mmCIF file of C-alpha atoms and ligand atoms in Angstrom:
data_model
loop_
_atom_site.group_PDB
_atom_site.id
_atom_site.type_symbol
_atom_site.label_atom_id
_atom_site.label_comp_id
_atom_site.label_asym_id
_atom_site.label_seq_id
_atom_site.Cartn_x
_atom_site.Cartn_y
_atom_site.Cartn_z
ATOM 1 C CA UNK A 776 -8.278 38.815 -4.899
ATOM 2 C CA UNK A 777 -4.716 37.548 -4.671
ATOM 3 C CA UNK A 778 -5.533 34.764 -2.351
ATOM 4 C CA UNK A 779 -8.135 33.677 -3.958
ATOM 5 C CA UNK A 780 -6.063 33.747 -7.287
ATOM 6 C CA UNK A 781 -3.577 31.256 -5.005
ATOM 7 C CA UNK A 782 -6.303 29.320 -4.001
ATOM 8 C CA UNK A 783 -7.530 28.829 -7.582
ATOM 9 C CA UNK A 784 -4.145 28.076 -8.782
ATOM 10 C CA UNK A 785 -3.291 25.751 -5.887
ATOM 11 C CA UNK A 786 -6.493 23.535 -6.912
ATOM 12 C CA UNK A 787 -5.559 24.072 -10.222
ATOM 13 C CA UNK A 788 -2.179 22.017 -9.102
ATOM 14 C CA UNK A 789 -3.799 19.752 -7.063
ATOM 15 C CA UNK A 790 -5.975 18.698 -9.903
ATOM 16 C CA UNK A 791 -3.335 17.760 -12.205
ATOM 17 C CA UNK A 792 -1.077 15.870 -10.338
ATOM 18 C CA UNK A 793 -4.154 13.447 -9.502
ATOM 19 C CA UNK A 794 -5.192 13.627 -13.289
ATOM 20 C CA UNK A 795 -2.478 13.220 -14.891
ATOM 21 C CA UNK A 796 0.352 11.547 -13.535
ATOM 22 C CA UNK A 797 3.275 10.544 -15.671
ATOM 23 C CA UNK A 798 4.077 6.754 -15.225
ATOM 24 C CA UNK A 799 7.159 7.342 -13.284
ATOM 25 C CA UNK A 800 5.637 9.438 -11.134
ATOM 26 C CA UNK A 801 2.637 6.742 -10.190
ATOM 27 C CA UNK A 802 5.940 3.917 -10.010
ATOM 28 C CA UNK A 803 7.077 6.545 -7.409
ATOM 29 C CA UNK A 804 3.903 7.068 -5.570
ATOM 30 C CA UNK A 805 2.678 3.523 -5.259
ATOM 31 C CA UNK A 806 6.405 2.422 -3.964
ATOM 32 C CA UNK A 807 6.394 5.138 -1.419
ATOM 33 C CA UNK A 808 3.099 4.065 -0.520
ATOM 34 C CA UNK A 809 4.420 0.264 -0.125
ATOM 35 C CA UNK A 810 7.441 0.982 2.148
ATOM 36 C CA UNK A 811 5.216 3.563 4.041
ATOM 37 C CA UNK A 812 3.063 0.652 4.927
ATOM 38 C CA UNK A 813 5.822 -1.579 5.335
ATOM 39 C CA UNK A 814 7.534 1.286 8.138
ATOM 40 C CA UNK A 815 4.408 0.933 9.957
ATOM 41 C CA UNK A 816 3.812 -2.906 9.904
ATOM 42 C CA UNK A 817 7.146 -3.306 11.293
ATOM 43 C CA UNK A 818 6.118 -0.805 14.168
ATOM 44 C CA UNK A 819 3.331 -2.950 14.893
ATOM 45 C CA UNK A 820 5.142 -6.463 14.640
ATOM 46 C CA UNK A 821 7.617 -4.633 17.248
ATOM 47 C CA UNK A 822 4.689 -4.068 19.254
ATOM 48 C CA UNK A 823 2.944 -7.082 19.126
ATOM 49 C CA UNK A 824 6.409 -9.092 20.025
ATOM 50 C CA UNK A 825 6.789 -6.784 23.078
ATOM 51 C CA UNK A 826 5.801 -7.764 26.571
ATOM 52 C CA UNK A 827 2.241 -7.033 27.666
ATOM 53 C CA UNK A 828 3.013 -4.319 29.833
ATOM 54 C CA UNK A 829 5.570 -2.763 27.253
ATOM 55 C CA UNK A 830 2.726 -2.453 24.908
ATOM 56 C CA UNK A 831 2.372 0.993 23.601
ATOM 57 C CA UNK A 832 -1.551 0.554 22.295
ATOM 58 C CA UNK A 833 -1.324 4.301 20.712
ATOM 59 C CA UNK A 834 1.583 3.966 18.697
ATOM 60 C CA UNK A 835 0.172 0.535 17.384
ATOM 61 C CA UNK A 836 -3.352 2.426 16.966
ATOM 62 C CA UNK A 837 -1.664 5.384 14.808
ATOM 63 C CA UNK A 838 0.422 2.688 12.764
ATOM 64 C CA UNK A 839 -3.032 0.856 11.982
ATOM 65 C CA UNK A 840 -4.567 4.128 10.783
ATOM 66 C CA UNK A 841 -1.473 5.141 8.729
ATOM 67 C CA UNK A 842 -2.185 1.224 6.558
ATOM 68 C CA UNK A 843 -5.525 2.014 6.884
ATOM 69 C CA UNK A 844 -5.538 5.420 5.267
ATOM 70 C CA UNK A 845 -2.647 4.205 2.384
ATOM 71 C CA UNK A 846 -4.531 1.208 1.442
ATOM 72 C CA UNK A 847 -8.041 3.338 1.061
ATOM 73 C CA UNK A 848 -6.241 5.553 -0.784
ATOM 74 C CA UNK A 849 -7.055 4.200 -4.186
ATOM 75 C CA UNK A 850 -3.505 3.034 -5.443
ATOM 76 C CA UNK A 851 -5.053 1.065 -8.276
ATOM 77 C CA UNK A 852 -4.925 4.382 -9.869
ATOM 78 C CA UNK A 853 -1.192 4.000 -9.677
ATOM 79 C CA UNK A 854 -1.001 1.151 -12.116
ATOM 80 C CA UNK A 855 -1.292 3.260 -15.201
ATOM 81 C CA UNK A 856 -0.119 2.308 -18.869
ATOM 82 C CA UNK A 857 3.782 1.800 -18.940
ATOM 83 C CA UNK A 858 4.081 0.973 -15.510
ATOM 84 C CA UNK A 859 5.151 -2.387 -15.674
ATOM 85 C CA UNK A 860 8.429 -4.027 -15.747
ATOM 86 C CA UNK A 861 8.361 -4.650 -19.203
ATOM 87 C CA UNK A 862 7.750 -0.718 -20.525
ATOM 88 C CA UNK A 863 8.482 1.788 -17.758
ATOM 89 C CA UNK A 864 11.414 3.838 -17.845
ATOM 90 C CA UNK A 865 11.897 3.367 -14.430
ATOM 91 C CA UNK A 866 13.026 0.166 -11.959
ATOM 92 C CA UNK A 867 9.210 -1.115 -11.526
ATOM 93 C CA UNK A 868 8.533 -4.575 -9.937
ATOM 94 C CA UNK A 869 4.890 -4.471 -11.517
ATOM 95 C CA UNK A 870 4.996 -7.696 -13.516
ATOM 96 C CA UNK A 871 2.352 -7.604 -16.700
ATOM 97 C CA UNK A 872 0.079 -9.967 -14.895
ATOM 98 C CA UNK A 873 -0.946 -7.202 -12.918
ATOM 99 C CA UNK A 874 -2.151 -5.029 -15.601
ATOM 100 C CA UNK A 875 -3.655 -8.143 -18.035
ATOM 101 C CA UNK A 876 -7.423 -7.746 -18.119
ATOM 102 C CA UNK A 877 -7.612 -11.742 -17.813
ATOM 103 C CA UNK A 878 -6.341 -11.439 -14.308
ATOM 104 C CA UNK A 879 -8.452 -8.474 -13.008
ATOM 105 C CA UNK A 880 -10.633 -10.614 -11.275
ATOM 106 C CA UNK A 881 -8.270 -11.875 -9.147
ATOM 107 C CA UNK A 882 -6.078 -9.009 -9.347
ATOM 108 C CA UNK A 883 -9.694 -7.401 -7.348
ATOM 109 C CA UNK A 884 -10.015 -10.221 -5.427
ATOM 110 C CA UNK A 885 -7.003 -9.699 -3.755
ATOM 111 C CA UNK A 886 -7.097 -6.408 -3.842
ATOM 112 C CA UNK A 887 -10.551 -6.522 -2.162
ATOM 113 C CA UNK A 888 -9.334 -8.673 0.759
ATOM 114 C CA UNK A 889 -6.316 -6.323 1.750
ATOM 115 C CA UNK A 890 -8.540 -3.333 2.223
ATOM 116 C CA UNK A 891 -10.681 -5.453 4.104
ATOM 117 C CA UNK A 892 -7.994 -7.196 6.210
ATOM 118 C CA UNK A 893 -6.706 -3.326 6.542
ATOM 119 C CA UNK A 894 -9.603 -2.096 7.532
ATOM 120 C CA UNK A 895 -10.156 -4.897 10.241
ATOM 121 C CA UNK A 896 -6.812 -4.305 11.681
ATOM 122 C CA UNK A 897 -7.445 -0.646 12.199
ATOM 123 C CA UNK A 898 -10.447 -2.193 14.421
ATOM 124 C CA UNK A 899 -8.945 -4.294 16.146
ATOM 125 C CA UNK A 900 -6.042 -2.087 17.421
ATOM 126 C CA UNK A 901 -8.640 0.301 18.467
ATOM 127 C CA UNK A 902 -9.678 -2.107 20.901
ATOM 128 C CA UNK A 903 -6.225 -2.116 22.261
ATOM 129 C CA UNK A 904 -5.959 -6.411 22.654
ATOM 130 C CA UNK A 905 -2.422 -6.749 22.169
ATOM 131 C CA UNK A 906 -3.307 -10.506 21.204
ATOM 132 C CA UNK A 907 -5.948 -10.167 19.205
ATOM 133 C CA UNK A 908 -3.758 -7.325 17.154
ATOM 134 C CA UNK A 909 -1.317 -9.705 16.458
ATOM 135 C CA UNK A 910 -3.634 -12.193 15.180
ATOM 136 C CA UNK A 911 -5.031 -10.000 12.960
ATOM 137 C CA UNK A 912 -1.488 -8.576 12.160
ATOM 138 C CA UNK A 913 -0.978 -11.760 10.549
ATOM 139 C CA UNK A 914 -3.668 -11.768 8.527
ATOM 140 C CA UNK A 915 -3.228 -8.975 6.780
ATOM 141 C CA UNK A 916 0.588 -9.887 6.380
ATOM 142 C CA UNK A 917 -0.732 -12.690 4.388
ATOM 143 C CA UNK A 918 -2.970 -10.387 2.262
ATOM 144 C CA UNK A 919 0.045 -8.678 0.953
ATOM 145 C CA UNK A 920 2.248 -11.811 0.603
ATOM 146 C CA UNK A 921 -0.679 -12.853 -1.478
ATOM 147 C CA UNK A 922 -0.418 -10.028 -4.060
ATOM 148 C CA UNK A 923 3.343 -10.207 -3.889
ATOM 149 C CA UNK A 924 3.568 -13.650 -4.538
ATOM 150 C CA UNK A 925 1.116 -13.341 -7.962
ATOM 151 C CA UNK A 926 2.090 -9.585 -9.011
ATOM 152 C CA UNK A 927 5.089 -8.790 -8.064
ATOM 153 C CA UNK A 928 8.557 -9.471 -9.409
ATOM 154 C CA UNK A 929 11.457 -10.691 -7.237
ATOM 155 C CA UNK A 930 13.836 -9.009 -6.201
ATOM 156 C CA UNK A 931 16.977 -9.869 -8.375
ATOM 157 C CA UNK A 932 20.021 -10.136 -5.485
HETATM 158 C C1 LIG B 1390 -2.625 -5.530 -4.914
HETATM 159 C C2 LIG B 1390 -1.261 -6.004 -4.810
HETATM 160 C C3 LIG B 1390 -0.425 -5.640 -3.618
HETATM 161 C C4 LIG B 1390 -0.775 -5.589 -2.291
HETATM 162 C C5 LIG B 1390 -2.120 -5.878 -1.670
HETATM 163 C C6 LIG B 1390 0.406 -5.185 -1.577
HETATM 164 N N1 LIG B 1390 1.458 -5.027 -2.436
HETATM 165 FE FE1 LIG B 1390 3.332 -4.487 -1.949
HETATM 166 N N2 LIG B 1390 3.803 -4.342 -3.905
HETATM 167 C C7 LIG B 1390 2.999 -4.709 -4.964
HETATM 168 C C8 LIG B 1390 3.652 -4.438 -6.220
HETATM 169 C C9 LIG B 1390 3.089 -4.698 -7.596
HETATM 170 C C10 LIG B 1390 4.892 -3.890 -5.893
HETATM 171 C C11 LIG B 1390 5.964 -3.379 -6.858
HETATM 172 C C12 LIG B 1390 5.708 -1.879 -7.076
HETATM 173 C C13 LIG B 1390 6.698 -1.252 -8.035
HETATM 174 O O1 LIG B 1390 7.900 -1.593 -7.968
HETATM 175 O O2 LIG B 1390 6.265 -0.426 -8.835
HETATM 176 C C14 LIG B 1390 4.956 -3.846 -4.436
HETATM 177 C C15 LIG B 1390 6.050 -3.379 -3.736
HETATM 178 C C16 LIG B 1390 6.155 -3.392 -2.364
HETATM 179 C C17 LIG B 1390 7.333 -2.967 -1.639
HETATM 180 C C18 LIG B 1390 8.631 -2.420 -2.244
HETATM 181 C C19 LIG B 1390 8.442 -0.922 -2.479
HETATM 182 C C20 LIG B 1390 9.605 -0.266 -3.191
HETATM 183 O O3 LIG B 1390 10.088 0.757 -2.711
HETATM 184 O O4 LIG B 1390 10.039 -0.775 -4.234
HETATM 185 C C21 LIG B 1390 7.065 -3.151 -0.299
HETATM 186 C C22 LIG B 1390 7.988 -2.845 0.862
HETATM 187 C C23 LIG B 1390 5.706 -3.669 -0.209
HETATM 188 N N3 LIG B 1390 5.192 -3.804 -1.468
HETATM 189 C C24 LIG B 1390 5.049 -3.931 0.970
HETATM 190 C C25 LIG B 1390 3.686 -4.235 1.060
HETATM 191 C C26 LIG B 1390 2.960 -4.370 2.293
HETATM 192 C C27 LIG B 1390 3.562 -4.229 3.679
HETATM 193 C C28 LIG B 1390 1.674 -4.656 1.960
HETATM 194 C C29 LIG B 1390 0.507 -4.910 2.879
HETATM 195 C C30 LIG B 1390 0.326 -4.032 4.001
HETATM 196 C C31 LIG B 1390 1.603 -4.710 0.507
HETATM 197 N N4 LIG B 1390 2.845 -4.454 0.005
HETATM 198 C C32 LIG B 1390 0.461 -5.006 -0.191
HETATM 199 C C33 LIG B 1390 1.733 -5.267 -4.846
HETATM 200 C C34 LIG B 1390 0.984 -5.296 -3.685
#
């Protein structure tokens, strides 16, 4: 009885912090979600810019899978009314583009072609090629640069 009163009250937890997040908390989530991607991608490049036989393929792999599993997470549910830099309470670099229903095409576009590119590279460092990780390193490097460069505001020195 009491532990399945936890249980139901646990869910009951879980259920509205994926419901019904307040704005500041999705600017939170969807920046920790960023510079936990960014953490790994590092790890890689340090990997891929290490001699062959310095090449630590499982540490590479579980980096991968960490991008992998953040960008299939469905952050697009982060970008929630008052989000962007012009309304949240909150340091956001979300520019309005983002959320403007005239750019959504693109804005999936892009969006489409990072979880594809993160996907790939998840498969390819499987494999283990320390060469063809970096290659495809690269490519999803330019997947982000390509949302950043649209979407995201600069950062003001
Ligand atoms: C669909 C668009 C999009 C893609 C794809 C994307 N980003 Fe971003 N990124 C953003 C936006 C928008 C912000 C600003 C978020 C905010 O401040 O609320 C951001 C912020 C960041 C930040 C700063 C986080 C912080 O703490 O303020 C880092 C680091 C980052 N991205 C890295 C990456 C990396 C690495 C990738 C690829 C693996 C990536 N991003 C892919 C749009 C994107």
């Amino acid at each position: 009885m009491k532990s399945s009163l936890f249980v139901l009250s646990a869910l009951l937890l879980v259920g509205s912090a994926s419901a019904q997040l307040k704005p500041e908390e999705m600017i939170q989530f969807r920046q920790a979600g960023y510079k936990t991607m960014a953490w790994n991608m590092g790890k890689i490049k340090a990997q891929t810019d290490a001699p062959a036989d310095k090449f630590d393929k499982t540490l590479t792999l579980n980096a991968a899978l960490a991008i992998k599993g953040v960008a299939n997470s469905g952050m697009g549910a982060l970008y929630g009314p008052g989000t962007d830099t012009k309304t949240a309470s909150i340091k956001t670099r979300a520019l309005p583009d983002l959320f403007d229903p005239k750019n959504f095409d693109e804005r999936n576009k892009i969006g489409k072609n990072f979880g594809e590119q993160a996907n790939k590279l998840a498969d390819v460092a499987a494999g283990g090629d320390q060469k063809a990780i970096q290659a495809q390193f690269g490519e999803l490097g330019k997947a982000c640069k390509a949302c950043h460069d649209k979407f995201r505001e600069e950062e003001k020195k």
